[in-house]
XYZ file of C-alpha atoms in Angstrom:
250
model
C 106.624 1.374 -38.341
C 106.165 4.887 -38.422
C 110.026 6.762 -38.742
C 110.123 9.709 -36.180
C 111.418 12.627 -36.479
C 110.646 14.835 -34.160
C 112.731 15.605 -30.443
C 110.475 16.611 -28.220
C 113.224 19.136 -26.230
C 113.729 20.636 -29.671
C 109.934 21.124 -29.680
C 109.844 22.482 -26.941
C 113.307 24.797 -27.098
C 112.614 26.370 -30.669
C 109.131 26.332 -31.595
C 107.204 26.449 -27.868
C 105.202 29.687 -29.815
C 103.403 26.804 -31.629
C 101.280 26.555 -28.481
C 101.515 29.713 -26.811
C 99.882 31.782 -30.287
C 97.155 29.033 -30.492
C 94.594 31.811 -28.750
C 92.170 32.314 -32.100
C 91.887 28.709 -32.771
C 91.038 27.779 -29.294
C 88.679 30.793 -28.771
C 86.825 28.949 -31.598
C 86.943 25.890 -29.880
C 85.695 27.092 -26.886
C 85.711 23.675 -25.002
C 83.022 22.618 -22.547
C 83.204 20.598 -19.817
C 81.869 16.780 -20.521
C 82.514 16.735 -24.428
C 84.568 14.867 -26.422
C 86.752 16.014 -28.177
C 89.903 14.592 -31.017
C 93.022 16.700 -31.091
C 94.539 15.732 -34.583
C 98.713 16.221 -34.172
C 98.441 16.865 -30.696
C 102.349 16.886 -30.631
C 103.563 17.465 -27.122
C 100.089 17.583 -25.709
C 100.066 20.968 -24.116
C 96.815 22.291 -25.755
C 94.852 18.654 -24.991
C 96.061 18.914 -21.486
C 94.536 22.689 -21.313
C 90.982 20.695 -22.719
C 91.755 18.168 -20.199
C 91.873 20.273 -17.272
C 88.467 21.617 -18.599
C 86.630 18.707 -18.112
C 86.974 17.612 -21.708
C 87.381 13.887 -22.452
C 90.298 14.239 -24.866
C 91.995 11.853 -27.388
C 94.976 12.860 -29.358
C 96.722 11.468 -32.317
C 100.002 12.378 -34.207
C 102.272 10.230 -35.354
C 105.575 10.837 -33.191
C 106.428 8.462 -30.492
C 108.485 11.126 -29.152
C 105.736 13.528 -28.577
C 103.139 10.954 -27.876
C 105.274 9.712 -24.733
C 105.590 13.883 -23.482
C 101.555 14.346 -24.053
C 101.063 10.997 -22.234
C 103.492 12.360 -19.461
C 100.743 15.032 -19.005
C 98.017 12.765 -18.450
C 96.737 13.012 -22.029
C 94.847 9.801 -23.425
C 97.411 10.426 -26.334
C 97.810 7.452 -29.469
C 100.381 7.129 -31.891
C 98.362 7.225 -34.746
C 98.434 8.748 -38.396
C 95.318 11.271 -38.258
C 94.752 10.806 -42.092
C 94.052 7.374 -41.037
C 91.717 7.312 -38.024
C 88.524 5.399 -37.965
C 86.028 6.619 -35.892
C 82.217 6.970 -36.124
C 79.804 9.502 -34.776
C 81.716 9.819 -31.810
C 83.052 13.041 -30.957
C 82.114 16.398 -30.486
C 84.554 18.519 -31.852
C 87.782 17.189 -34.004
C 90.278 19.999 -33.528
C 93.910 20.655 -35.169
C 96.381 23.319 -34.658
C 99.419 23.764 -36.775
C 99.445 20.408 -37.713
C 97.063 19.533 -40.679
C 99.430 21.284 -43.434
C 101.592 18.256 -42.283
C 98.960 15.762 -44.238
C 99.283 15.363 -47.807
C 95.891 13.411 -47.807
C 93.669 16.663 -47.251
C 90.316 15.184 -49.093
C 90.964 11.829 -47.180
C 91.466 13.442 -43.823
C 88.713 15.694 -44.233
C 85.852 12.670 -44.866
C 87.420 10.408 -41.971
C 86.975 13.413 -39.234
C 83.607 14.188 -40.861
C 82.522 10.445 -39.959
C 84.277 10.869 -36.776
C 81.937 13.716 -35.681
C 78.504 13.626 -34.272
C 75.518 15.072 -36.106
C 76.140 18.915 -35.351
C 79.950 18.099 -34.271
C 82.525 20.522 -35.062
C 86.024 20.750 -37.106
C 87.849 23.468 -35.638
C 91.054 24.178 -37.089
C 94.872 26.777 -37.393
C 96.496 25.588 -39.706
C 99.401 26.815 -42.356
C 97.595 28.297 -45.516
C 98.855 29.985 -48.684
C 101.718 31.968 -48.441
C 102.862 30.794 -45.546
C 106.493 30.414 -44.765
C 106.930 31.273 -48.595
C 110.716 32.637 -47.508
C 112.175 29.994 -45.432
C 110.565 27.160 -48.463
C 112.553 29.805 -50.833
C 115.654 29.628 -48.965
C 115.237 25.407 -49.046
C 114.950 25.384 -52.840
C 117.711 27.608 -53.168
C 120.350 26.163 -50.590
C 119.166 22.383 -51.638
C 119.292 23.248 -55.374
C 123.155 24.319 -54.931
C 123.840 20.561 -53.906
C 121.992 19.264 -56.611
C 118.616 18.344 -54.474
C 115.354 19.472 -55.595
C 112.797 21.083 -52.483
C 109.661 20.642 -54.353
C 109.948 16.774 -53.947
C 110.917 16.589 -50.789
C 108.256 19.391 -49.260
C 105.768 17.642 -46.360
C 103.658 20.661 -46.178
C 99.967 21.791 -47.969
C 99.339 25.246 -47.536
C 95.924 25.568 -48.935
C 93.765 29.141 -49.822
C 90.666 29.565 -48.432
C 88.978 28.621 -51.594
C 90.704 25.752 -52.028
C 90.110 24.343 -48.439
C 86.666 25.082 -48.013
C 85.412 23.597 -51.419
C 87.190 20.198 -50.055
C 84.620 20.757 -46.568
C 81.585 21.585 -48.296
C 82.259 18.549 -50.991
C 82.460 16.257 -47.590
C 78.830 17.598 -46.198
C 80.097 20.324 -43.933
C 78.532 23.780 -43.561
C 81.299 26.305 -43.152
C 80.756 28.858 -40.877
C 84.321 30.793 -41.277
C 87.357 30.337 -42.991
C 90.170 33.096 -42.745
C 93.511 33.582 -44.268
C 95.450 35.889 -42.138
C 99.552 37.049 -42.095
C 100.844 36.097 -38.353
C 104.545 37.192 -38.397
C 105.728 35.039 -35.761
C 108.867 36.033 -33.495
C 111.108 32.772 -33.146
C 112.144 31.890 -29.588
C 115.585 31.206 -30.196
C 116.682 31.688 -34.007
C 116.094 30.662 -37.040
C 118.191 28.235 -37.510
C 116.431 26.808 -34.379
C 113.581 26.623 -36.890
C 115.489 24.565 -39.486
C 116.846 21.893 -36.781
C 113.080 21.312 -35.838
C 111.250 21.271 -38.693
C 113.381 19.994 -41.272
C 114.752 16.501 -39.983
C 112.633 14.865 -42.131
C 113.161 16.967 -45.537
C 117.143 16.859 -44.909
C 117.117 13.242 -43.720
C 119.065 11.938 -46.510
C 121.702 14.261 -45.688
C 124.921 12.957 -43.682
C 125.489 15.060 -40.779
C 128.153 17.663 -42.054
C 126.120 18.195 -45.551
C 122.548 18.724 -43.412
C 124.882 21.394 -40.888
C 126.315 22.736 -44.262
C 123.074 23.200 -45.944
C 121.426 24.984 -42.590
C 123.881 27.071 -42.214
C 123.362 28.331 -45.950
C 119.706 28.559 -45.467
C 119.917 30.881 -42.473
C 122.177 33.088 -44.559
C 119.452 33.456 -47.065
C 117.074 34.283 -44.590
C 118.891 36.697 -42.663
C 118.216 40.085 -45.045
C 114.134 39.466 -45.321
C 114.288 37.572 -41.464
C 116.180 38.929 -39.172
C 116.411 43.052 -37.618
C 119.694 44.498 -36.013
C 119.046 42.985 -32.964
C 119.284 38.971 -34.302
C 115.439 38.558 -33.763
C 114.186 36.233 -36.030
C 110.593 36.352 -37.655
C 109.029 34.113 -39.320
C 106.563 34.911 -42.026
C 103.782 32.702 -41.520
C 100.017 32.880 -42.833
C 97.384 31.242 -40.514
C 94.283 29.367 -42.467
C 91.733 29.241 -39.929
C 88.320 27.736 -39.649
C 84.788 26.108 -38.001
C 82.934 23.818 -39.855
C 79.886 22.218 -38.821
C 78.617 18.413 -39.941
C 75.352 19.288 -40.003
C 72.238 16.659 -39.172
């Protein structure tokens, strides 16, 4: 059984920008009607719905029941299913991803399976956290979890890769890479940061009891608040975007 952390009404409360800034990686989609096309952590569903209503015969994976059951909900043939894991062959168009690959330890694993999964000529469109990113909220997690004797590093579910890095692992798999970009994306957070933490840390603070993880929020949002937050308690968040195509060729 896969453990779940995610709440799909904290999704969609604190971190809704997750879909709404997705314009560059779907402008390199650029969908068509009638192809096929695998949405890799499709969360919530909200960008394979948009593909969808295109025409697009869309399958998503990710591996929260909670978000499966929402994307479902919107008519999206969505599958709870770990994407390092999926077995398909020479059957889809276009394997696309947004914010959710940095998520997947198994990067040189994940990257063969979708390149199997595509069709000669398919593409692997992806947005994705690379290097750098969040680098002051991960500080303010080693700092806050080091204080109650925890260590960050072995406990951190996210791969933030360079450019060079990431598209060495592609071309070693067979694909041609047409672009690859690193780029900052300061990103203004819809409620707060803390907001941020409750989403996106269940899983790193599960160990916690409840009082300790509240305890250990509440310290990391002080950290944050000189480098994060202006006078008027907006909150942004310093991420870095990798983005790229990559074609499997043949």
């Amino acid at each position: 059984m896969i453990d779940d952390y995610w709440e799909a009404s904290d999704y969609a409360n604190h971190a809704s920008y997750v879909s709404q800034m997705s314009q560059q990686v779907m402008q390199d989609l650029a969908p068509k009607k009638g192809e096929r096309i695998l949405d890799l952590g499709c969360g919530d569903g909200e960008l394979a719905k948009v593909m969808v209503d295109l025409g697009c015969e869309v399958i998503g994976v990710d591996t929260s029941q909670n978000l499966i059951d929402v994307a479902r909900s919107r008519g999206v043939d969505a599958r709870q299913i770990d994407a390092q894991a999926i077995d398909f062959e020479s059957t889809f168009d276009a394997v696309f991803s947004n914010a959710a690959l940095h998520w997947m330890p198994k990067q040189e694993e994940l990257i063969h399976r979708v390149y199997r999964a595509l069709k000669p000529g398919g593409r692997f469109v992806v947005e994705m956290g690379g290097q750098g990113n969040i680098a002051i909220l991960c500080s303010a997690m080693t700092v806050a979890l080091s204080e109650i004797g925890k260590d960050f590093s072995s406990r951190n579910p996210w791969v933030f890769p360079s450019p060079e890095e990431h598209k060495k692992l592609l071309t070693s798999a067979g694909f041609k890479v047409e672009t690859i970009t690193l780029r900052d994306r300061p990103t203004l957070l819809p409620t707060n940061v803390r907001g941020w933490f409750l989403t996106f840390t269940q899983e790193i603070l599960s160990d916690l009891g409840e009082s300790s993880r509240a305890s250990v929020i509440k310290r990391m949002v002080d950290l944050c608040r000189p480098k994060l937050c202006d006078s008027n308690e907006q909150w942004t968040a310093d991420y870095k975007r990798l983005n790229f195509v990559a074609i499997k060729e043949g």
